[in-house]
Amino acid sequence: MSVSYTSENSVYLDHNPTWHIEDSAWKAKQVMQMISRNHLHLKTICEIGCGAGEILNQLHAEPALAGVSFFGYDVSPDAFKLAKQREKKGLQFYNADLLNENNNYDLLLMMDVFEHVPDYMSFIKKSASQASLKVFHIPLDMNVLGIMRNAPIRDRKVLGHLHYFSKETALATLEDCGLEIIDFFYTPGIEVDNKTLKQKILNPVRRFFYMFNKDLTVKVLSGYSLLVLA
């Protein structure tokens, strides 16, 4: 999660002091996979709700993206302080609301963001006008295991999630916002979510069933998010 578009930024920082920098390399890897499999040729990439800026920092280091200019926006002063440390040639950060700007980027990244925004559909529509192509990373909180474990309310308190999605409702949301879905795939959060004994036990089970039925595994056992190109 790399968003700051909530009214409780100080609370979020208390619960997540690293701003999830430790997950950024993995998220950048997923973005690169989407760029590669769709043969995207880009000159500018912008991220809204960039947090500490490490996803953009990782992408900036990719040889395949040499010459691309990167821009990160976040409304949180705390996040901006962290992101500013990563600024360099071709990588700039702004403590500002992208929705107030009038830009035209090739690609907009929204990585684990709109589930935190009260009026999320208006937010998506306004953000989408800033770029030709959009990549969304969306947590899939609507699953059987998560509901049984009361995970949505935990994520609401700790991560600030206000809205909860399945693959179907996530895609429908983007289409209802007037976007055309070009490509999507599940991202295996279990690759970075191995911190507890329960996760270490459950993740091999998830991997096993995922080989046979991806949709059913995600709906029942969780552990995956959705990356969408629109």
Short mmCIF file of C-alpha atoms in Angstrom, two decimals:
data_model
loop_
_atom_site.label_atom_id
_atom_site.label_comp_id
_atom_site.label_asym_id
_atom_site.label_seq_id
_atom_site.Cartn_x
_atom_site.Cartn_y
_atom_site.Cartn_z
CA MET A 1 0.00 0.00 0.00
CA SER A 2 1.37 3.38 -0.96
CA VAL A 3 -1.53 5.75 -0.55
CA SER A 4 -2.06 8.85 1.50
CA TYR A 5 -5.45 9.91 0.17
CA THR A 6 -7.23 9.59 3.51
CA SER A 7 -7.89 12.01 6.35
CA GLU A 8 -6.03 9.80 8.82
CA ASN A 9 -2.46 9.97 7.54
CA SER A 10 -0.94 10.26 11.01
CA VAL A 11 -2.86 7.18 12.15
CA TYR A 12 -1.73 5.28 9.07
CA LEU A 13 1.88 6.26 9.70
CA ASP A 14 1.61 5.00 13.28
CA HIS A 15 0.50 1.57 12.04
CA ASN A 16 2.80 1.48 8.99
CA PRO A 17 5.99 3.44 9.75
CA THR A 18 7.90 2.06 6.73
CA TRP A 19 5.08 2.99 4.33
CA HIS A 20 5.46 -0.58 2.99
CA ILE A 21 8.82 0.09 1.36
CA GLU A 22 9.63 -3.59 1.85
CA ASP A 23 6.93 -4.57 -0.69
CA SER A 24 7.94 -2.03 -3.34
CA ALA A 25 10.42 -4.15 -5.31
CA TRP A 26 7.82 -6.88 -5.65
CA LYS A 27 5.17 -4.40 -6.81
CA ALA A 28 7.57 -2.87 -9.32
CA LYS A 29 8.20 -6.39 -10.65
CA GLN A 30 4.46 -6.82 -11.27
CA VAL A 31 4.29 -3.48 -13.11
CA MET A 32 7.23 -4.48 -15.28
CA GLN A 33 5.48 -7.72 -16.18
CA MET A 34 2.42 -5.77 -17.31
CA ILE A 35 4.52 -3.33 -19.33
CA SER A 36 6.47 -6.16 -20.96
CA ARG A 37 3.57 -8.42 -21.88
CA ASN A 38 1.71 -5.52 -23.49
CA HIS A 39 4.79 -4.12 -25.26
CA LEU A 40 4.23 -0.63 -23.91
CA HIS A 41 6.54 2.10 -25.17
CA LEU A 42 6.55 4.88 -22.60
CA LYS A 43 8.22 8.23 -22.12
CA THR A 44 6.55 9.30 -18.86
CA ILE A 45 5.20 7.39 -15.86
CA CYS A 46 3.37 9.01 -12.97
CA GLU A 47 2.23 7.47 -9.69
CA ILE A 48 -0.58 8.93 -7.60
CA GLY A 49 -0.37 8.16 -3.89
CA CYS A 50 3.29 7.20 -4.31
CA GLY A 51 4.01 7.01 -0.58
CA ALA A 52 7.74 6.68 0.06
CA GLY A 53 8.39 6.55 -3.69
CA GLU A 54 10.21 3.23 -3.71
CA ILE A 55 8.08 1.66 -6.46
CA LEU A 56 9.08 4.45 -8.83
CA ASN A 57 12.65 4.21 -7.59
CA GLN A 58 12.73 0.52 -8.49
CA LEU A 59 11.22 1.17 -11.92
CA HIS A 60 13.68 4.01 -12.53
CA ALA A 61 16.51 1.47 -12.14
CA GLU A 62 15.06 -0.89 -14.77
CA PRO A 63 17.26 -0.99 -17.91
CA ALA A 64 14.16 -1.57 -20.04
CA LEU A 65 12.81 1.82 -18.88
CA ALA A 66 15.98 3.81 -19.52
CA GLY A 67 15.07 7.29 -20.70
CA VAL A 68 11.62 7.24 -19.11
CA SER A 69 10.82 10.18 -16.82
CA PHE A 70 9.09 9.34 -13.52
CA PHE A 71 6.84 11.56 -11.38
CA GLY A 72 5.36 10.77 -7.98
CA TYR A 73 2.55 12.62 -6.20
CA ASP A 74 1.46 12.28 -2.60
CA VAL A 75 -0.56 14.60 -0.39
CA SER A 76 1.07 13.38 2.83
CA PRO A 77 4.03 15.44 4.10
CA ASP A 78 5.31 12.34 5.94
CA ALA A 79 5.36 10.29 2.75
CA PHE A 80 6.91 13.14 0.79
CA LYS A 81 9.83 13.38 3.24
CA LEU A 82 10.63 9.73 2.53
CA ALA A 83 10.12 10.03 -1.22
CA LYS A 84 12.25 13.17 -1.52
CA GLN A 85 15.28 11.15 -0.38
CA ARG A 86 14.93 9.05 -3.56
CA GLU A 87 14.73 11.97 -5.98
CA LYS A 88 17.32 12.02 -8.77
CA LYS A 89 17.61 12.82 -12.45
CA GLY A 90 14.53 11.51 -14.18
CA LEU A 91 12.69 10.88 -10.88
CA GLN A 92 10.78 13.72 -9.24
CA PHE A 93 8.32 13.84 -6.34
CA TYR A 94 5.64 16.37 -5.42
CA ASN A 95 3.83 16.96 -2.14
CA ALA A 96 0.67 17.83 -4.04
CA ASP A 97 -2.67 16.47 -5.22
CA LEU A 98 -2.38 15.21 -8.78
CA LEU A 99 -6.10 15.84 -9.25
CA ASN A 100 -5.40 19.57 -9.10
CA GLU A 101 -2.85 19.34 -11.91
CA ASN A 102 -3.42 19.36 -15.67
CA ASN A 103 -0.92 16.88 -17.06
CA ASN A 104 -0.80 14.22 -19.73
CA TYR A 105 1.42 11.26 -18.85
CA ASP A 106 1.82 8.08 -20.86
CA LEU A 107 1.11 5.82 -17.87
CA LEU A 108 -0.50 6.45 -14.49
CA LEU A 109 0.14 4.03 -11.63
CA MET A 110 -2.42 3.67 -8.85
CA MET A 111 -0.98 1.00 -6.58
CA ASP A 112 -3.31 -0.04 -3.72
CA VAL A 113 -4.92 3.37 -3.57
CA PHE A 114 -8.58 3.80 -4.42
CA GLU A 115 -9.84 1.35 -1.77
CA HIS A 116 -8.83 4.07 0.73
CA VAL A 117 -10.75 6.92 -0.90
CA PRO A 118 -14.32 7.69 0.27
CA ASP A 119 -15.59 8.79 -3.17
CA TYR A 120 -13.48 6.27 -5.01
CA MET A 121 -15.29 6.32 -8.35
CA SER A 122 -14.95 10.08 -8.77
CA PHE A 123 -11.31 9.72 -7.74
CA ILE A 124 -10.68 7.09 -10.42
CA LYS A 125 -12.40 9.15 -13.11
CA LYS A 126 -10.47 12.33 -12.29
CA SER A 127 -7.14 10.50 -12.01
CA ALA A 128 -7.68 8.68 -15.30
CA SER A 129 -7.81 11.97 -17.19
CA GLN A 130 -4.14 12.56 -16.32
CA ALA A 131 -2.76 9.74 -18.50
CA SER A 132 -3.42 7.74 -21.64
CA LEU A 133 -2.89 4.38 -19.93
CA LYS A 134 -3.55 3.37 -16.35
CA VAL A 135 -2.27 0.52 -14.17
CA PHE A 136 -4.21 -0.31 -11.02
CA HIS A 137 -3.12 -2.66 -8.27
CA ILE A 138 -6.18 -3.69 -6.27
CA PRO A 139 -6.27 -5.82 -3.10
CA LEU A 140 -8.93 -8.54 -3.27
CA ASP A 141 -10.31 -8.42 0.26
CA MET A 142 -13.63 -10.08 -0.61
CA ASN A 143 -12.82 -13.75 -0.10
CA VAL A 144 -14.17 -16.56 2.06
CA LEU A 145 -11.15 -16.92 4.34
CA GLY A 146 -10.84 -13.18 4.85
CA ILE A 147 -14.48 -12.79 5.79
CA MET A 148 -14.32 -15.75 8.17
CA ARG A 149 -11.26 -14.21 9.85
CA ASN A 150 -12.90 -10.77 9.94
CA ALA A 151 -9.98 -9.45 7.89
CA PRO A 152 -11.91 -6.55 6.27
CA ILE A 153 -12.43 -4.79 9.60
CA ARG A 154 -8.79 -5.38 10.54
CA ASP A 155 -7.67 -3.88 7.23
CA ARG A 156 -10.06 -1.00 7.82
CA LYS A 157 -8.41 -0.18 11.16
CA VAL A 158 -4.78 -0.90 10.29
CA LEU A 159 -4.53 -0.23 6.54
CA GLY A 160 -7.42 2.20 6.11
CA HIS A 161 -9.34 0.14 3.54
CA LEU A 162 -12.83 1.62 3.11
CA HIS A 163 -13.96 -0.54 0.17
CA TYR A 164 -13.51 -4.24 -0.51
CA PHE A 165 -13.27 -5.96 -3.87
CA SER A 166 -13.32 -9.28 -5.67
CA LYS A 167 -11.84 -9.62 -9.15
CA GLU A 168 -15.29 -9.19 -10.68
CA THR A 169 -16.28 -6.09 -8.71
CA ALA A 170 -12.85 -4.50 -9.23
CA LEU A 171 -13.09 -4.85 -13.01
CA ALA A 172 -16.73 -3.72 -13.00
CA THR A 173 -15.76 -0.62 -11.00
CA LEU A 174 -13.17 0.41 -13.57
CA GLU A 175 -15.59 -0.20 -16.44
CA ASP A 176 -18.30 1.80 -14.62
CA CYS A 177 -15.79 4.65 -14.47
CA GLY A 178 -15.63 4.63 -18.27
CA LEU A 179 -12.31 2.77 -18.60
CA GLU A 180 -11.54 0.04 -21.12
CA ILE A 181 -9.88 -3.03 -19.61
CA ILE A 182 -6.87 -4.02 -21.74
CA ASP A 183 -5.26 -6.69 -19.59
CA PHE A 184 -5.24 -8.03 -16.03
CA PHE A 185 -3.70 -10.76 -13.92
CA TYR A 186 -3.49 -11.88 -10.31
CA THR A 187 -0.41 -10.86 -8.34
CA PRO A 188 0.83 -13.33 -5.71
CA GLY A 189 1.05 -11.35 -2.49
CA ILE A 190 2.03 -14.60 -0.81
CA GLU A 191 5.51 -14.03 -2.25
CA VAL A 192 6.02 -11.17 0.22
CA ASP A 193 3.50 -12.20 2.89
CA ASN A 194 5.39 -14.93 4.75
CA LYS A 195 5.88 -13.21 8.08
CA THR A 196 3.81 -15.39 10.41
CA LEU A 197 3.62 -19.11 11.09
CA LYS A 198 0.03 -19.20 9.79
CA GLN A 199 1.12 -17.63 6.51
CA LYS A 200 4.03 -20.03 6.13
CA ILE A 201 1.66 -22.95 6.59
CA LEU A 202 -1.16 -21.60 4.42
CA ASN A 203 0.83 -20.24 1.48
CA PRO A 204 1.95 -23.67 0.12
CA VAL A 205 -1.72 -24.71 0.20
CA ARG A 206 -2.64 -21.59 -1.76
CA ARG A 207 0.08 -22.28 -4.34
CA PHE A 208 -1.04 -25.88 -4.79
CA PHE A 209 -4.71 -25.09 -5.44
CA TYR A 210 -3.82 -22.03 -7.53
CA MET A 211 -2.19 -24.34 -10.09
CA PHE A 212 -5.56 -25.99 -10.73
CA ASN A 213 -8.11 -23.19 -10.33
CA LYS A 214 -6.87 -19.63 -9.96
CA ASP A 215 -10.23 -17.90 -9.57
CA LEU A 216 -11.57 -20.34 -6.97
CA THR A 217 -8.34 -20.26 -4.96
CA VAL A 218 -8.34 -16.46 -4.81
CA LYS A 219 -12.03 -16.32 -3.89
CA VAL A 220 -11.66 -18.87 -1.09
CA LEU A 221 -8.10 -18.64 0.28
CA SER A 222 -7.08 -15.01 -0.48
CA GLY A 223 -3.36 -14.15 -0.77
CA TYR A 224 -3.63 -12.47 -4.18
CA SER A 225 -4.32 -9.00 -5.58
CA LEU A 226 -5.26 -7.85 -9.09
CA LEU A 227 -3.16 -5.81 -11.52
CA VAL A 228 -5.15 -4.13 -14.28
CA LEU A 229 -4.09 -2.23 -17.40
CA ALA A 230 -6.80 0.14 -18.65
#
